[in-house]
Amino acid sequence: MRLSSERAPVVLLGAVVVAYLAVTHLTYVFTAVLALASLVVVLLAFLPGDGHVPRWAISVAGGLALVALVWEPPVSNVVTTPWLNVGIAVGAVTAAAVAMLPWVPQRWWWVVLLVLAAGYVLVILGGPPLIDVWVILHDSALGLLRGLNPYEMHFPDVPAEPPVQTSNCFNYLPATFLLTAPSQWLFGDVRWLETGYLFGAVALLGWHTRRWPLALLVGALPGTLYVVQQAWTEPMLLLGLVAGYVLIERGRANWAIVPIALALATKQHMVVLVPLLAFWPKFGWRRVLVTFGAAAAVCLPWVIADPGRFRTCTVDFFLFAPMQNRSVSFYQLIPAPLGTLVVVAVLALAYWLVIRSRTGFLLGAGVVLVAFNLVNKQTFLNQWVFAAELIVAGLAVISTTPVGDTRDPFPE
């Protein structure tokens, strides 16, 4: 089966609506609306067709990104400077340009790419965020210079408001601080490298597919400027998966182990994508084992240094911490005894749909993460935006080549 040409725009707009609802905070009141939009993406992504995304759908998606930025600009949880408003204005221009790009000569893609980068830079210059993730990445980078173990550190500068997840644990995997610390050391802010990863993913996707309107839409989706501003770590994951995909498609499958392993060693929930990798014939289960081993090797020094603290911060924190009422998911509605069973069942259904559909790894990864987000204990804006980015990236990939050669070959 292949993605329907009639339903491809529905999938695209469904993904954009998910990001739109997340960033405009409507989901905190209407979680069911977000769930319904997610369900549209999951169910309609796997019906027959050629996967062509029409120009009008990209224009509507760009328009939604513009409306979201005007409706809910990234002005909360940040110490603002005058540059922030300029960055938001440039971001609005980018969204409008993405909406128009399908209707103008493709040679203008590089102008939109530069405007996209300018918006990112200006938003970072717009002020430091008031959020736990930025503080723990900042402090852990400085701690590494002093020979400290980030998993043994506490972070007293984490702001008390808005409600935060942690101030006494570094609750990500080691690649998170390894891939951002150089930015703090050299440029004084971890967001410069994080934003470079996001920009790199967009540029790499556009270079590989030559479908610049969709590639640029990945970088201009609702919520992306907020992700840049708040120092969320999903840009590292996006670049890792996109780079891995491109390397495999260009005959460098062994090299793809490196970026994918780094993605696995960045955030814990990336493990839900491992079954997809195992069923992806161009990658295969042997490379999955090597990739998993490489990710474990990245983590090993800190496991050995303090196994108890590492487990507390990276495993126990997520499994046993109290339920987050702000989580934009159905988890809080699931009876406690059924929580694990429901998560496993939903993921199993998503795997079955993706493997059966032959829609390719990036789109499949986006759909699996949508399913996981629906039932995850802690799902927030950044996770929904990341899932939407992967779905749009997946559409760019499968829309690149002629019908019959648009997807990874899955065995009959």
Short mmCIF file of C-alpha atoms in Angstrom, two decimals:
data_model
loop_
_atom_site.label_atom_id
_atom_site.label_comp_id
_atom_site.label_asym_id
_atom_site.label_seq_id
_atom_site.Cartn_x
_atom_site.Cartn_y
_atom_site.Cartn_z
CA MET A 1 0.00 0.00 0.00
CA ARG A 2 1.00 3.58 -0.56
CA LEU A 3 -0.05 6.97 0.69
CA SER A 4 -3.08 8.20 -1.25
CA SER A 5 -2.69 11.27 -3.43
CA GLU A 6 -6.12 12.34 -2.21
CA ARG A 7 -5.20 11.77 1.42
CA ALA A 8 -1.63 13.08 1.34
CA PRO A 9 -2.84 16.67 1.88
CA VAL A 10 -5.04 15.44 4.74
CA VAL A 11 -2.02 13.85 6.39
CA LEU A 12 0.05 17.00 5.86
CA LEU A 13 -2.62 19.32 7.22
CA GLY A 14 -3.40 16.89 10.06
CA ALA A 15 0.24 17.05 11.16
CA VAL A 16 0.27 20.85 10.92
CA VAL A 17 -2.97 21.07 12.89
CA VAL A 18 -1.41 18.95 15.63
CA ALA A 19 1.49 21.40 15.91
CA TYR A 20 -0.90 24.37 15.64
CA LEU A 21 -3.10 23.16 18.48
CA ALA A 22 -0.10 22.38 20.65
CA VAL A 23 1.49 25.80 20.26
CA THR A 24 -1.74 27.78 20.62
CA HIS A 25 -2.44 25.93 23.90
CA LEU A 26 -5.93 24.97 22.81
CA THR A 27 -4.95 21.43 23.69
CA TYR A 28 -4.75 22.19 27.38
CA VAL A 29 -8.51 22.71 27.25
CA PHE A 30 -9.44 20.49 24.30
CA THR A 31 -7.11 17.51 24.57
CA ALA A 32 -9.66 15.47 22.64
CA VAL A 33 -9.27 17.81 19.67
CA LEU A 34 -5.55 17.11 19.58
CA ALA A 35 -6.21 13.40 19.90
CA LEU A 36 -8.68 13.53 17.02
CA ALA A 37 -6.19 15.36 14.82
CA SER A 38 -3.58 12.77 15.72
CA LEU A 39 -5.97 9.98 14.88
CA VAL A 40 -6.54 11.51 11.45
CA VAL A 41 -2.80 11.36 10.82
CA VAL A 42 -2.53 7.77 12.01
CA LEU A 43 -5.52 6.36 10.15
CA LEU A 44 -5.25 8.24 6.87
CA ALA A 45 -1.50 7.88 6.41
CA PHE A 46 -1.79 4.35 5.09
CA LEU A 47 -4.16 4.13 2.16
CA PRO A 48 -3.42 3.47 -1.54
CA GLY A 49 -2.04 6.21 -3.78
CA ASP A 50 1.12 7.93 -4.97
CA GLY A 51 1.91 10.27 -2.10
CA HIS A 52 1.85 13.46 -4.15
CA VAL A 53 1.40 16.56 -2.00
CA PRO A 54 -0.37 19.31 -3.98
CA ARG A 55 0.85 22.87 -3.91
CA TRP A 56 -2.31 24.19 -2.33
CA ALA A 57 -1.84 21.94 0.71
CA ILE A 58 1.65 23.32 1.33
CA SER A 59 0.29 26.85 1.03
CA VAL A 60 -2.48 26.15 3.54
CA ALA A 61 0.09 24.60 5.90
CA GLY A 62 2.29 27.69 5.62
CA GLY A 63 -0.74 29.86 6.28
CA LEU A 64 -1.54 27.90 9.44
CA ALA A 65 2.05 28.39 10.60
CA LEU A 66 1.64 32.14 10.07
CA VAL A 67 -1.66 32.26 11.95
CA ALA A 68 -0.19 30.28 14.86
CA LEU A 69 2.75 32.67 15.11
CA VAL A 70 0.46 35.71 15.17
CA TRP A 71 -2.04 34.07 17.54
CA GLU A 72 0.52 32.76 20.02
CA PRO A 73 3.95 34.37 19.47
CA PRO A 74 6.84 32.98 21.55
CA VAL A 75 6.85 35.76 24.14
CA SER A 76 6.19 33.73 27.32
CA ASN A 77 8.79 32.10 29.57
CA VAL A 78 11.53 34.39 28.30
CA VAL A 79 13.42 37.50 29.41
CA THR A 80 12.71 39.56 26.32
CA THR A 81 14.94 41.96 24.41
CA PRO A 82 13.93 44.13 21.43
CA TRP A 83 15.35 41.50 19.07
CA LEU A 84 12.56 39.09 19.93
CA ASN A 85 9.83 41.04 18.15
CA VAL A 86 12.08 41.38 15.12
CA GLY A 87 12.68 37.63 15.13
CA ILE A 88 8.95 36.94 15.36
CA ALA A 89 8.33 39.26 12.41
CA VAL A 90 11.00 37.48 10.37
CA GLY A 91 9.44 34.16 11.35
CA ALA A 92 6.10 35.41 10.05
CA VAL A 93 7.75 36.39 6.77
CA THR A 94 9.25 32.90 6.57
CA ALA A 95 5.87 31.21 7.05
CA ALA A 96 4.33 33.44 4.38
CA ALA A 97 7.23 32.73 2.03
CA VAL A 98 6.84 28.97 2.53
CA ALA A 99 3.15 29.33 1.65
CA MET A 100 4.06 31.13 -1.60
CA LEU A 101 7.10 29.05 -2.54
CA PRO A 102 5.20 26.27 -4.37
CA TRP A 103 3.87 28.88 -6.82
CA VAL A 104 7.15 30.61 -7.71
CA PRO A 105 10.31 29.38 -9.45
CA GLN A 106 12.17 26.91 -7.24
CA ARG A 107 15.39 28.89 -7.48
CA TRP A 108 14.07 31.13 -4.69
CA TRP A 109 14.39 28.37 -2.10
CA TRP A 110 17.77 29.63 -0.91
CA VAL A 111 16.31 33.04 -0.06
CA VAL A 112 13.66 31.45 2.14
CA LEU A 113 16.32 29.26 3.76
CA LEU A 114 18.36 32.35 4.67
CA VAL A 115 15.28 34.13 6.05
CA LEU A 116 14.49 31.03 8.11
CA ALA A 117 18.01 31.09 9.59
CA ALA A 118 17.75 34.82 10.32
CA GLY A 119 14.53 34.28 12.25
CA TYR A 120 16.15 31.59 14.37
CA VAL A 121 19.13 33.80 15.17
CA LEU A 122 16.97 36.78 16.12
CA VAL A 123 14.77 34.69 18.41
CA ILE A 124 17.85 33.47 20.29
CA LEU A 125 19.07 37.05 20.58
CA GLY A 126 15.57 37.88 21.83
CA GLY A 127 16.47 36.71 25.32
CA PRO A 128 17.18 33.71 27.56
CA PRO A 129 14.27 31.37 28.33
CA LEU A 130 12.81 30.82 31.77
CA ILE A 131 12.66 27.04 31.67
CA ASP A 132 14.34 24.10 33.37
CA VAL A 133 15.86 22.51 30.24
CA TRP A 134 17.90 25.61 29.36
CA VAL A 135 19.25 25.90 32.90
CA ILE A 136 20.26 22.25 33.23
CA LEU A 137 21.96 22.24 29.82
CA HIS A 138 23.76 25.50 30.65
CA ASP A 139 24.88 24.34 34.10
CA SER A 140 25.87 20.84 32.99
CA ALA A 141 28.08 22.30 30.26
CA LEU A 142 29.88 24.44 32.82
CA GLY A 143 30.03 21.48 35.20
CA LEU A 144 31.77 19.35 32.58
CA LEU A 145 34.53 21.97 32.36
CA ARG A 146 35.05 21.56 36.11
CA GLY A 147 35.09 17.77 35.88
CA LEU A 148 31.65 17.32 37.41
CA ASN A 149 29.20 14.55 36.58
CA PRO A 150 25.95 16.17 35.34
CA TYR A 151 23.96 13.33 36.91
CA GLU A 152 25.33 14.24 40.34
CA MET A 153 24.58 17.95 39.95
CA HIS A 154 21.66 20.00 41.26
CA PHE A 155 20.29 23.04 39.45
CA PRO A 156 19.17 25.74 41.90
CA ASP A 157 18.74 28.35 39.14
CA VAL A 158 15.80 26.51 37.59
CA PRO A 159 12.90 29.02 37.75
CA ALA A 160 10.03 28.22 40.09
CA GLU A 161 7.48 29.45 37.54
CA PRO A 162 6.12 28.16 35.29
CA PRO A 163 5.81 24.68 36.86
CA VAL A 164 8.97 22.74 36.09
CA GLN A 165 9.84 19.08 35.86
CA THR A 166 13.11 19.00 37.78
CA SER A 167 15.78 21.04 39.50
CA ASN A 168 17.70 18.18 41.13
CA CYS A 169 18.36 15.84 38.18
CA PHE A 170 19.81 15.92 34.71
CA ASN A 171 17.03 13.80 33.27
CA TYR A 172 18.21 13.31 29.68
CA LEU A 173 20.74 10.86 28.27
CA PRO A 174 24.42 11.90 27.91
CA ALA A 175 24.41 12.82 24.21
CA THR A 176 22.17 15.74 25.15
CA PHE A 177 24.91 17.57 27.04
CA LEU A 178 27.72 16.21 24.85
CA LEU A 179 26.10 17.71 21.74
CA THR A 180 25.21 21.06 23.31
CA ALA A 181 28.07 21.80 25.73
CA PRO A 182 30.48 23.06 23.01
CA SER A 183 27.94 25.74 22.13
CA GLN A 184 27.91 26.94 25.74
CA TRP A 185 31.70 26.91 25.93
CA LEU A 186 32.27 28.74 22.64
CA PHE A 187 29.23 30.97 22.22
CA GLY A 188 27.72 31.28 25.70
CA ASP A 189 24.39 29.62 24.89
CA VAL A 190 23.49 25.99 24.14
CA ARG A 191 20.76 27.14 21.77
CA TRP A 192 23.19 28.08 19.02
CA LEU A 193 24.14 24.48 18.35
CA GLU A 194 20.61 23.22 18.95
CA THR A 195 19.34 25.64 16.34
CA GLY A 196 22.16 24.63 14.03
CA TYR A 197 20.92 21.05 14.26
CA LEU A 198 17.40 22.13 13.29
CA PHE A 199 18.65 24.25 10.41
CA GLY A 200 20.94 21.43 9.32
CA ALA A 201 18.04 18.96 9.24
CA VAL A 202 15.98 21.31 7.06
CA ALA A 203 18.88 22.00 4.69
CA LEU A 204 19.85 18.33 4.44
CA LEU A 205 16.27 17.29 3.74
CA GLY A 206 15.93 19.93 1.02
CA TRP A 207 19.25 18.98 -0.55
CA HIS A 208 18.37 15.29 -0.59
CA THR A 209 14.78 15.56 -1.85
CA ARG A 210 14.86 18.83 -3.81
CA ARG A 211 11.34 19.42 -2.53
CA TRP A 212 12.22 22.67 -0.83
CA PRO A 213 8.67 23.83 -0.01
CA LEU A 214 8.09 20.77 2.19
CA ALA A 215 11.63 20.81 3.59
CA LEU A 216 11.31 24.47 4.58
CA LEU A 217 7.88 23.81 6.05
CA VAL A 218 9.59 21.43 8.50
CA GLY A 219 11.56 24.40 9.81
CA ALA A 220 8.59 26.78 9.84
CA LEU A 221 5.90 24.61 11.43
CA PRO A 222 3.84 26.09 14.26
CA GLY A 223 5.94 25.95 17.41
CA THR A 224 9.40 25.76 15.82
CA LEU A 225 10.40 29.26 16.94
CA TYR A 226 9.24 28.37 20.44
CA VAL A 227 11.34 25.19 20.33
CA VAL A 228 14.35 27.28 19.29
CA GLN A 229 13.74 29.84 22.01
CA GLN A 230 13.13 27.39 24.86
CA ALA A 231 16.21 25.22 24.16
CA TRP A 232 14.20 22.03 23.73
CA THR A 233 16.33 19.17 22.51
CA GLU A 234 14.23 17.76 19.65
CA PRO A 235 16.37 19.44 16.93
CA MET A 236 19.15 16.96 17.77
CA LEU A 237 16.75 14.08 17.29
CA LEU A 238 15.44 15.47 14.01
CA LEU A 239 18.90 15.88 12.52
CA GLY A 240 19.96 12.42 13.72
CA LEU A 241 17.02 10.71 12.05
CA VAL A 242 17.12 12.78 8.85
CA ALA A 243 20.89 12.33 8.52
CA GLY A 244 20.56 8.60 9.11
CA TYR A 245 17.86 8.34 6.46
CA VAL A 246 19.82 10.32 3.88
CA LEU A 247 22.98 8.28 4.46
CA ILE A 248 21.10 5.03 4.00
CA GLU A 249 19.34 6.24 0.86
CA ARG A 250 22.70 7.28 -0.57
CA GLY A 251 24.30 3.90 0.07
CA ARG A 252 26.08 4.72 3.34
CA ALA A 253 24.05 2.55 5.70
CA ASN A 254 26.98 1.78 7.99
CA TRP A 255 27.69 5.48 8.48
CA ALA A 256 24.02 6.00 9.33
CA ILE A 257 24.65 4.13 12.57
CA VAL A 258 26.43 7.20 13.98
CA PRO A 259 23.64 9.84 13.81
CA ILE A 260 20.93 7.34 14.72
CA ALA A 261 22.92 6.09 17.73
CA LEU A 262 23.41 9.67 18.90
CA ALA A 263 19.66 10.24 18.63
CA LEU A 264 19.03 7.13 20.75
CA ALA A 265 21.57 8.39 23.30
CA THR A 266 19.84 11.77 23.55
CA LYS A 267 16.28 11.14 24.76
CA GLN A 268 14.88 7.99 26.29
CA HIS A 269 11.66 7.74 24.30
CA MET A 270 13.59 7.33 21.04
CA VAL A 271 13.74 3.65 21.99
CA VAL A 272 10.18 3.28 20.64
CA LEU A 273 11.63 3.70 17.13
CA VAL A 274 13.97 0.71 17.45
CA PRO A 275 11.39 -1.80 16.11
CA LEU A 276 10.94 0.38 13.02
CA LEU A 277 14.68 0.30 12.40
CA ALA A 278 14.72 -3.47 12.77
CA PHE A 279 11.98 -3.87 10.14
CA TRP A 280 13.59 -1.39 7.75
CA PRO A 281 15.37 -3.70 5.25
CA LYS A 282 17.88 -1.07 4.17
CA PHE A 283 19.04 -0.89 7.79
CA GLY A 284 18.27 -4.30 9.25
CA TRP A 285 18.39 -5.85 12.68
CA ARG A 286 22.18 -6.36 12.67
CA ARG A 287 22.78 -2.64 12.29
CA VAL A 288 20.11 -2.06 14.92
CA LEU A 289 22.16 -4.11 17.38
CA VAL A 290 25.30 -2.13 16.52
CA THR A 291 23.38 1.14 16.81
CA PHE A 292 21.96 0.17 20.17
CA GLY A 293 25.43 -0.85 21.32
CA ALA A 294 26.89 2.47 20.18
CA ALA A 295 24.19 4.40 22.03
CA ALA A 296 24.87 2.32 25.15
CA ALA A 297 28.60 3.03 24.80
CA VAL A 298 27.88 6.77 24.86
CA CYS A 299 26.00 6.32 28.14
CA LEU A 300 28.38 3.80 29.71
CA PRO A 301 30.94 6.18 31.33
CA TRP A 302 28.20 7.89 33.34
CA VAL A 303 26.54 4.59 34.21
CA ILE A 304 29.85 3.35 35.61
CA ALA A 305 30.57 6.63 37.41
CA ASP A 306 27.35 6.55 39.44
CA PRO A 307 24.87 3.83 38.42
CA GLY A 308 22.36 4.70 41.11
CA ARG A 309 22.19 8.36 40.25
CA PHE A 310 22.08 7.63 36.50
CA ARG A 311 19.11 5.28 36.99
CA THR A 312 17.33 7.74 39.27
CA CYS A 313 17.61 10.64 36.84
CA THR A 314 17.09 8.89 33.50
CA VAL A 315 14.73 6.02 34.34
CA ASP A 316 13.03 6.41 37.71
CA PHE A 317 12.27 10.08 37.06
CA PHE A 318 10.05 9.19 34.10
CA LEU A 319 8.59 5.92 35.34
CA PHE A 320 7.83 6.80 38.94
CA ALA A 321 7.52 10.61 39.09
CA PRO A 322 3.99 11.92 39.77
CA MET A 323 1.71 12.36 36.79
CA GLN A 324 2.06 15.74 35.07
CA ASN A 325 -1.39 17.34 34.87
CA ARG A 326 -0.05 19.53 32.07
CA SER A 327 0.65 16.50 29.91
CA VAL A 328 -1.20 16.83 26.60
CA SER A 329 -2.12 13.16 26.34
CA PHE A 330 -4.75 10.61 27.25
CA TYR A 331 -2.54 9.00 29.89
CA GLN A 332 -4.25 10.86 32.71
CA LEU A 333 -7.58 9.33 31.60
CA ILE A 334 -6.28 5.74 31.57
CA PRO A 335 -6.98 3.70 34.74
CA ALA A 336 -3.68 3.22 36.55
CA PRO A 337 -3.65 -0.61 36.38
CA LEU A 338 -4.08 -0.46 32.59
CA GLY A 339 -1.49 2.23 31.85
CA THR A 340 1.35 0.01 30.65
CA LEU A 341 -0.99 -2.32 28.77
CA VAL A 342 -2.58 0.56 26.86
CA VAL A 343 0.80 2.05 25.92
CA VAL A 344 2.04 -1.31 24.61
CA ALA A 345 -1.19 -1.95 22.68
CA VAL A 346 -1.21 1.49 21.04
CA LEU A 347 2.44 1.18 20.03
CA ALA A 348 1.85 -2.33 18.65
CA LEU A 349 -0.98 -1.00 16.49
CA ALA A 350 1.22 1.83 15.24
CA TYR A 351 4.05 -0.57 14.36
CA TRP A 352 1.64 -2.81 12.48
CA LEU A 353 0.24 0.10 10.46
CA VAL A 354 3.66 1.51 9.62
CA ILE A 355 5.36 -1.76 8.68
CA ARG A 356 2.35 -2.78 6.61
CA SER A 357 2.10 0.55 4.82
CA ARG A 358 5.62 0.82 3.33
CA THR A 359 5.54 4.59 3.77
CA GLY A 360 9.20 4.83 4.72
CA PHE A 361 11.06 5.40 7.96
CA LEU A 362 10.60 9.14 8.57
CA LEU A 363 6.84 9.19 8.06
CA GLY A 364 6.57 5.94 9.98
CA ALA A 365 8.61 7.36 12.86
CA GLY A 366 6.34 10.40 12.99
CA VAL A 367 3.23 8.24 13.16
CA VAL A 368 4.71 6.00 15.88
CA LEU A 369 5.59 9.07 17.94
CA VAL A 370 2.07 10.46 17.46
CA ALA A 371 0.70 7.20 18.85
CA PHE A 372 3.19 7.26 21.73
CA ASN A 373 2.42 10.91 22.51
CA LEU A 374 -1.27 10.12 22.82
CA VAL A 375 -0.66 7.71 25.72
CA ASN A 376 2.63 8.98 27.14
CA LYS A 377 2.84 10.04 30.77
CA GLN A 378 4.61 13.29 29.88
CA THR A 379 3.74 14.75 26.48
CA PHE A 380 4.25 18.45 25.87
CA LEU A 381 4.37 20.96 23.04
CA ASN A 382 7.86 20.02 21.88
CA GLN A 383 6.98 16.33 21.46
CA TRP A 384 3.96 17.15 19.30
CA VAL A 385 5.94 19.57 17.14
CA PHE A 386 8.69 16.97 16.68
CA ALA A 387 6.18 14.32 15.55
CA ALA A 388 4.71 16.80 13.08
CA GLU A 389 8.20 17.61 11.76
CA LEU A 390 8.90 13.94 11.10
CA ILE A 391 5.59 13.47 9.28
CA VAL A 392 6.23 16.46 7.02
CA ALA A 393 9.81 15.28 6.43
CA GLY A 394 8.44 11.85 5.57
CA LEU A 395 6.05 13.38 3.06
CA ALA A 396 8.95 15.25 1.46
CA VAL A 397 10.86 12.00 1.06
CA ILE A 398 8.08 9.88 -0.41
CA SER A 399 7.05 12.67 -2.77
CA THR A 400 10.50 12.90 -4.31
CA THR A 401 10.68 10.04 -6.81
CA PRO A 402 8.23 8.59 -9.35
CA VAL A 403 5.41 6.28 -8.35
CA GLY A 404 6.71 2.78 -7.74
CA ASP A 405 10.06 3.95 -6.37
CA THR A 406 8.96 6.20 -3.54
CA ARG A 407 9.31 4.03 -0.47
CA ASP A 408 11.67 1.76 1.35
CA PRO A 409 11.05 -1.80 0.11
CA PHE A 410 9.37 -3.88 2.77
CA PRO A 411 9.18 -7.63 2.19
CA GLU A 412 5.86 -9.03 1.09
#
